[in-house]
Amino acid sequence: MSQSIMIRHAPYKVDWTELDRKELEKLLYHEKDPEVDKEKLNQQLDSRKLRTQEFTKIYTSPVKRAKQTAEKLSEILDVPVNEKEDLGELKFSEVPEKIFEEGNEAVRQYLLDKTKQKNVDTDFLENIGEQKAVLVSHGFIMRKIHQELFETEFSSLRDNQMFRNYLTGFSLEDGDAVSLKQELNTGK
């Protein structure tokens, strides 16, 4: 496989844990498409690290938060952005009232269980070939792609930080964790 990486989009302005059930379902059905928090993106993205990687292509989910992340990467790298429907966030059905009432962690676990059951086609990755590309996507779909490419047990991916944190992900070559986030200097 290539030297490409897949990362999760930047943080968005809406924190899903603060949404009521109807608003959360709009997000899950893709009826609501929140914008990325550009201030946090600019603060967290390590532009220097990104430039040293010499990526030649950027592929992104068509969802706004992923596209806006990809556009920022494109601005830094001066390479074009290509939308790929295959990188889009998975759509989910209604979250049962009982699950929603149990709280955010119950909702997240429910969605992870639903993700595990979904089929994801990874054939589009063959077209990337030996390009050195950044693919911008979403945590749930990234878990499924990692599972398919590296035959990883899904349960080991559930709480893995490379899928939960923004601007982090994995190498398409070996599945190892990668990050485009700035390392915080704690002064120690």
PDB file of C-alpha atoms in Angstrom:
ATOM      1  CA  MET A   1       0.000   0.000   0.000  1.00  0.00           C
ATOM      2  CA  SER A   2       1.010   3.619  -0.237  1.00  0.00           C
ATOM      3  CA  GLN A   3       2.593   6.055   2.215  1.00  0.00           C
ATOM      4  CA  SER A   4      -0.789   7.699   2.579  1.00  0.00           C
ATOM      5  CA  ILE A   5      -2.525   8.461   5.846  1.00  0.00           C
ATOM      6  CA  MET A   6      -6.141   8.673   6.927  1.00  0.00           C
ATOM      7  CA  ILE A   7      -7.083  11.210   9.587  1.00  0.00           C
ATOM      8  CA  ARG A   8     -10.213  12.294  11.376  1.00  0.00           C
ATOM      9  CA  HIS A   9     -11.496  15.772  10.551  1.00  0.00           C
ATOM     10  CA  ALA A  10     -10.822  18.780  12.801  1.00  0.00           C
ATOM     11  CA  PRO A  11     -13.112  19.612  15.749  1.00  0.00           C
ATOM     12  CA  TYR A  12     -16.446  21.086  14.787  1.00  0.00           C
ATOM     13  CA  LYS A  13     -18.376  23.871  16.465  1.00  0.00           C
ATOM     14  CA  VAL A  14     -21.148  21.626  17.763  1.00  0.00           C
ATOM     15  CA  ASP A  15     -20.300  19.116  20.482  1.00  0.00           C
ATOM     16  CA  TRP A  16     -22.547  16.125  19.809  1.00  0.00           C
ATOM     17  CA  THR A  17     -22.629  15.316  23.529  1.00  0.00           C
ATOM     18  CA  GLU A  18     -24.585  18.545  24.107  1.00  0.00           C
ATOM     19  CA  LEU A  19     -27.269  17.847  21.496  1.00  0.00           C
ATOM     20  CA  ASP A  20     -30.768  16.741  22.335  1.00  0.00           C
ATOM     21  CA  ARG A  21     -31.992  13.512  20.729  1.00  0.00           C
ATOM     22  CA  LYS A  22     -33.625  15.184  17.696  1.00  0.00           C
ATOM     23  CA  GLU A  23     -30.544  17.289  16.941  1.00  0.00           C
ATOM     24  CA  LEU A  24     -28.253  14.271  17.349  1.00  0.00           C
ATOM     25  CA  GLU A  25     -30.376  12.272  14.932  1.00  0.00           C
ATOM     26  CA  LYS A  26     -30.151  15.109  12.377  1.00  0.00           C
ATOM     27  CA  LEU A  27     -26.372  14.835  12.669  1.00  0.00           C
ATOM     28  CA  LEU A  28     -26.484  11.034  12.329  1.00  0.00           C
ATOM     29  CA  TYR A  29     -28.814  11.212   9.302  1.00  0.00           C
ATOM     30  CA  HIS A  30     -26.632  13.922   7.720  1.00  0.00           C
ATOM     31  CA  GLU A  31     -29.475  16.420   7.857  1.00  0.00           C
ATOM     32  CA  LYS A  32     -27.237  18.646   9.979  1.00  0.00           C
ATOM     33  CA  ASP A  33     -23.693  19.341   8.808  1.00  0.00           C
ATOM     34  CA  PRO A  34     -21.831  21.497  11.338  1.00  0.00           C
ATOM     35  CA  GLU A  35     -18.844  23.597  10.389  1.00  0.00           C
ATOM     36  CA  VAL A  36     -15.385  22.938  11.679  1.00  0.00           C
ATOM     37  CA  ASP A  37     -14.140  25.182  14.488  1.00  0.00           C
ATOM     38  CA  LYS A  38     -11.543  27.093  12.446  1.00  0.00           C
ATOM     39  CA  GLU A  39      -9.902  28.621  15.501  1.00  0.00           C
ATOM     40  CA  LYS A  40      -9.273  25.191  17.028  1.00  0.00           C
ATOM     41  CA  LEU A  41      -8.136  23.828  13.659  1.00  0.00           C
ATOM     42  CA  ASN A  42      -5.568  26.606  13.321  1.00  0.00           C
ATOM     43  CA  GLN A  43      -4.401  26.115  16.914  1.00  0.00           C
ATOM     44  CA  GLN A  44      -4.136  22.329  16.761  1.00  0.00           C
ATOM     45  CA  LEU A  45      -2.819  21.625  13.258  1.00  0.00           C
ATOM     46  CA  ASP A  46       0.956  21.222  13.039  1.00  0.00           C
ATOM     47  CA  SER A  47       1.618  22.962   9.711  1.00  0.00           C
ATOM     48  CA  ARG A  48       5.357  22.357   9.929  1.00  0.00           C
ATOM     49  CA  LYS A  49       4.935  18.621  10.404  1.00  0.00           C
ATOM     50  CA  LEU A  50       2.416  18.537   7.555  1.00  0.00           C
ATOM     51  CA  ARG A  51       4.767  20.309   5.119  1.00  0.00           C
ATOM     52  CA  THR A  52       7.630  17.880   5.821  1.00  0.00           C
ATOM     53  CA  GLN A  53       5.502  14.908   4.728  1.00  0.00           C
ATOM     54  CA  GLU A  54       5.365  16.063   1.074  1.00  0.00           C
ATOM     55  CA  PHE A  55       1.840  14.834   0.414  1.00  0.00           C
ATOM     56  CA  THR A  56       0.761  15.156  -3.220  1.00  0.00           C
ATOM     57  CA  LYS A  57      -3.001  14.551  -2.958  1.00  0.00           C
ATOM     58  CA  ILE A  58      -5.822  15.168  -0.525  1.00  0.00           C
ATOM     59  CA  TYR A  59      -9.015  13.124  -0.550  1.00  0.00           C
ATOM     60  CA  THR A  60     -11.947  14.047   1.646  1.00  0.00           C
ATOM     61  CA  SER A  61     -15.377  13.021   2.711  1.00  0.00           C
ATOM     62  CA  PRO A  62     -18.090  15.239   1.183  1.00  0.00           C
ATOM     63  CA  VAL A  63     -19.269  16.167   4.692  1.00  0.00           C
ATOM     64  CA  LYS A  64     -18.619  19.842   5.520  1.00  0.00           C
ATOM     65  CA  ARG A  65     -16.371  19.328   8.555  1.00  0.00           C
ATOM     66  CA  ALA A  66     -14.090  16.984   6.606  1.00  0.00           C
ATOM     67  CA  LYS A  67     -14.068  19.245   3.525  1.00  0.00           C
ATOM     68  CA  GLN A  68     -13.141  22.294   5.599  1.00  0.00           C
ATOM     69  CA  THR A  69     -10.303  20.334   7.227  1.00  0.00           C
ATOM     70  CA  ALA A  70      -9.088  19.201   3.799  1.00  0.00           C
ATOM     71  CA  GLU A  71      -9.266  22.766   2.459  1.00  0.00           C
ATOM     72  CA  LYS A  72      -6.977  23.937   5.278  1.00  0.00           C
ATOM     73  CA  LEU A  73      -4.523  21.127   4.479  1.00  0.00           C
ATOM     74  CA  SER A  74      -4.685  22.108   0.813  1.00  0.00           C
ATOM     75  CA  GLU A  75      -3.944  25.731   1.670  1.00  0.00           C
ATOM     76  CA  ILE A  76      -0.788  24.640   3.537  1.00  0.00           C
ATOM     77  CA  LEU A  77       0.373  22.005   1.055  1.00  0.00           C
ATOM     78  CA  ASP A  78      -0.752  23.716  -2.149  1.00  0.00           C
ATOM     79  CA  VAL A  79      -2.266  20.492  -3.493  1.00  0.00           C
ATOM     80  CA  PRO A  80      -5.824  19.926  -4.741  1.00  0.00           C
ATOM     81  CA  VAL A  81      -8.681  18.452  -2.742  1.00  0.00           C
ATOM     82  CA  ASN A  82     -10.657  15.566  -4.232  1.00  0.00           C
ATOM     83  CA  GLU A  83     -14.012  14.537  -2.748  1.00  0.00           C
ATOM     84  CA  LYS A  84     -14.614  10.812  -2.288  1.00  0.00           C
ATOM     85  CA  GLU A  85     -18.082   9.622  -1.325  1.00  0.00           C
ATOM     86  CA  ASP A  86     -16.459   6.444   0.056  1.00  0.00           C
ATOM     87  CA  LEU A  87     -14.875   8.524   2.849  1.00  0.00           C
ATOM     88  CA  GLY A  88     -18.245   9.906   3.971  1.00  0.00           C
ATOM     89  CA  GLU A  89     -19.547   9.351   7.474  1.00  0.00           C
ATOM     90  CA  LEU A  90     -21.729   6.303   7.983  1.00  0.00           C
ATOM     91  CA  LYS A  91     -25.436   6.995   8.267  1.00  0.00           C
ATOM     92  CA  PHE A  92     -27.239   5.592  11.264  1.00  0.00           C
ATOM     93  CA  SER A  93     -30.851   4.872  11.995  1.00  0.00           C
ATOM     94  CA  GLU A  94     -32.749   6.242  14.949  1.00  0.00           C
ATOM     95  CA  VAL A  95     -31.113   6.000  18.346  1.00  0.00           C
ATOM     96  CA  PRO A  96     -33.602   4.271  20.661  1.00  0.00           C
ATOM     97  CA  GLU A  97     -34.992   6.540  23.378  1.00  0.00           C
ATOM     98  CA  LYS A  98     -33.787   4.153  26.106  1.00  0.00           C
ATOM     99  CA  ILE A  99     -30.184   4.303  24.792  1.00  0.00           C
ATOM    100  CA  PHE A 100     -30.304   8.096  24.524  1.00  0.00           C
ATOM    101  CA  GLU A 101     -31.581   8.399  28.096  1.00  0.00           C
ATOM    102  CA  GLU A 102     -28.648   6.289  29.343  1.00  0.00           C
ATOM    103  CA  GLY A 103     -26.257   9.058  28.302  1.00  0.00           C
ATOM    104  CA  ASN A 104     -23.479   9.912  25.867  1.00  0.00           C
ATOM    105  CA  GLU A 105     -21.344   6.846  26.454  1.00  0.00           C
ATOM    106  CA  ALA A 106     -24.314   4.540  25.858  1.00  0.00           C
ATOM    107  CA  VAL A 107     -25.055   6.381  22.591  1.00  0.00           C
ATOM    108  CA  ARG A 108     -21.408   6.094  21.498  1.00  0.00           C
ATOM    109  CA  GLN A 109     -21.347   2.363  22.299  1.00  0.00           C
ATOM    110  CA  TYR A 110     -24.625   1.872  20.426  1.00  0.00           C
ATOM    111  CA  LEU A 111     -23.183   3.602  17.355  1.00  0.00           C
ATOM    112  CA  LEU A 112     -19.992   1.548  17.580  1.00  0.00           C
ATOM    113  CA  ASP A 113     -22.069  -1.639  17.678  1.00  0.00           C
ATOM    114  CA  LYS A 114     -23.986  -0.463  14.609  1.00  0.00           C
ATOM    115  CA  THR A 115     -20.698   0.439  12.875  1.00  0.00           C
ATOM    116  CA  LYS A 116     -19.357  -3.065  13.462  1.00  0.00           C
ATOM    117  CA  GLN A 117     -22.351  -4.473  11.552  1.00  0.00           C
ATOM    118  CA  LYS A 118     -21.927  -2.221   8.513  1.00  0.00           C
ATOM    119  CA  ASN A 119     -20.118  -3.259   5.359  1.00  0.00           C
ATOM    120  CA  VAL A 120     -17.591  -0.819   3.930  1.00  0.00           C
ATOM    121  CA  ASP A 121     -16.075  -1.087   0.467  1.00  0.00           C
ATOM    122  CA  THR A 122     -12.341  -0.318   0.501  1.00  0.00           C
ATOM    123  CA  ASP A 123     -11.759  -0.947  -3.227  1.00  0.00           C
ATOM    124  CA  PHE A 124     -11.430   2.804  -3.826  1.00  0.00           C
ATOM    125  CA  LEU A 125      -8.116   2.712  -1.919  1.00  0.00           C
ATOM    126  CA  GLU A 126      -6.557   0.704  -4.757  1.00  0.00           C
ATOM    127  CA  ASN A 127      -6.860   3.807  -6.982  1.00  0.00           C
ATOM    128  CA  ILE A 128      -4.650   5.736  -4.592  1.00  0.00           C
ATOM    129  CA  GLY A 129      -1.844   3.305  -5.327  1.00  0.00           C
ATOM    130  CA  GLU A 130       1.583   4.657  -4.473  1.00  0.00           C
ATOM    131  CA  GLN A 131       0.486   8.278  -4.120  1.00  0.00           C
ATOM    132  CA  LYS A 132       1.386  10.041  -0.917  1.00  0.00           C
ATOM    133  CA  ALA A 133      -2.029  11.307   0.084  1.00  0.00           C
ATOM    134  CA  VAL A 134      -3.960  12.528   3.100  1.00  0.00           C
ATOM    135  CA  LEU A 135      -7.473  11.119   3.393  1.00  0.00           C
ATOM    136  CA  VAL A 136      -9.808  13.111   5.650  1.00  0.00           C
ATOM    137  CA  SER A 137     -12.713  11.147   7.056  1.00  0.00           C
ATOM    138  CA  HIS A 138     -14.667  10.290  10.229  1.00  0.00           C
ATOM    139  CA  GLY A 139     -14.012   8.106  13.256  1.00  0.00           C
ATOM    140  CA  PHE A 140     -16.643   5.433  12.627  1.00  0.00           C
ATOM    141  CA  ILE A 141     -15.742   4.842   8.958  1.00  0.00           C
ATOM    142  CA  MET A 142     -12.041   4.949   9.815  1.00  0.00           C
ATOM    143  CA  ARG A 143     -12.513   2.060  12.257  1.00  0.00           C
ATOM    144  CA  LYS A 144     -14.208  -0.029   9.566  1.00  0.00           C
ATOM    145  CA  ILE A 145     -11.515   0.742   6.980  1.00  0.00           C
ATOM    146  CA  HIS A 146      -8.754  -0.098   9.464  1.00  0.00           C
ATOM    147  CA  GLN A 147     -10.553  -3.338  10.322  1.00  0.00           C
ATOM    148  CA  GLU A 148     -10.831  -4.288   6.635  1.00  0.00           C
ATOM    149  CA  LEU A 149      -7.279  -3.348   5.625  1.00  0.00           C
ATOM    150  CA  PHE A 150      -5.434  -4.818   8.571  1.00  0.00           C
ATOM    151  CA  GLU A 151      -7.869  -7.545   9.677  1.00  0.00           C
ATOM    152  CA  THR A 152      -8.014  -5.946  13.091  1.00  0.00           C
ATOM    153  CA  GLU A 153     -10.463  -7.156  15.707  1.00  0.00           C
ATOM    154  CA  PHE A 154     -13.118  -4.432  15.884  1.00  0.00           C
ATOM    155  CA  SER A 155     -13.248  -4.543  19.681  1.00  0.00           C
ATOM    156  CA  SER A 156      -9.618  -3.345  19.811  1.00  0.00           C
ATOM    157  CA  LEU A 157     -10.575  -0.260  17.769  1.00  0.00           C
ATOM    158  CA  ARG A 158     -13.582   0.823  19.844  1.00  0.00           C
ATOM    159  CA  ASP A 159     -11.775   3.157  22.226  1.00  0.00           C
ATOM    160  CA  ASN A 160      -8.542   3.649  20.315  1.00  0.00           C
ATOM    161  CA  GLN A 161      -7.567   7.331  20.458  1.00  0.00           C
ATOM    162  CA  MET A 162      -6.506   7.462  16.801  1.00  0.00           C
ATOM    163  CA  PHE A 163     -10.210   7.303  15.930  1.00  0.00           C
ATOM    164  CA  ARG A 164     -11.524   9.468  18.763  1.00  0.00           C
ATOM    165  CA  ASN A 165      -9.152  12.433  18.587  1.00  0.00           C
ATOM    166  CA  TYR A 166      -9.360  15.055  15.894  1.00  0.00           C
ATOM    167  CA  LEU A 167      -6.518  15.328  13.335  1.00  0.00           C
ATOM    168  CA  THR A 168      -5.266  11.839  14.208  1.00  0.00           C
ATOM    169  CA  GLY A 169      -5.524   8.598  12.325  1.00  0.00           C
ATOM    170  CA  PHE A 170      -3.404   5.862  10.818  1.00  0.00           C
ATOM    171  CA  SER A 171      -0.968   5.000   8.058  1.00  0.00           C
ATOM    172  CA  LEU A 172      -2.504   3.098   5.155  1.00  0.00           C
ATOM    173  CA  GLU A 173       0.797   1.276   4.797  1.00  0.00           C
ATOM    174  CA  ASP A 174       0.993  -0.407   8.207  1.00  0.00           C
ATOM    175  CA  GLY A 175      -1.985   0.789  10.277  1.00  0.00           C
ATOM    176  CA  ASP A 176       0.204   2.630  12.782  1.00  0.00           C
ATOM    177  CA  ALA A 177      -1.135   5.734  14.511  1.00  0.00           C
ATOM    178  CA  VAL A 178      -0.358   9.155  13.018  1.00  0.00           C
ATOM    179  CA  SER A 179      -1.136  12.684  14.121  1.00  0.00           C
ATOM    180  CA  LEU A 180      -1.155  16.091  12.481  1.00  0.00           C
ATOM    181  CA  LYS A 181      -1.659  17.788  15.848  1.00  0.00           C
ATOM    182  CA  GLN A 182       0.884  20.065  17.420  1.00  0.00           C
ATOM    183  CA  GLU A 183       2.693  18.606  20.381  1.00  0.00           C
ATOM    184  CA  LEU A 184       1.944  20.781  23.371  1.00  0.00           C
ATOM    185  CA  ASN A 185       5.029  22.107  25.088  1.00  0.00           C
ATOM    186  CA  THR A 186       4.381  21.672  28.796  1.00  0.00           C
ATOM    187  CA  GLY A 187       7.704  23.221  29.823  1.00  0.00           C
ATOM    188  CA  LYS A 188       8.904  20.071  31.572  1.00  0.00           C
TER     189      LYS A 188
END
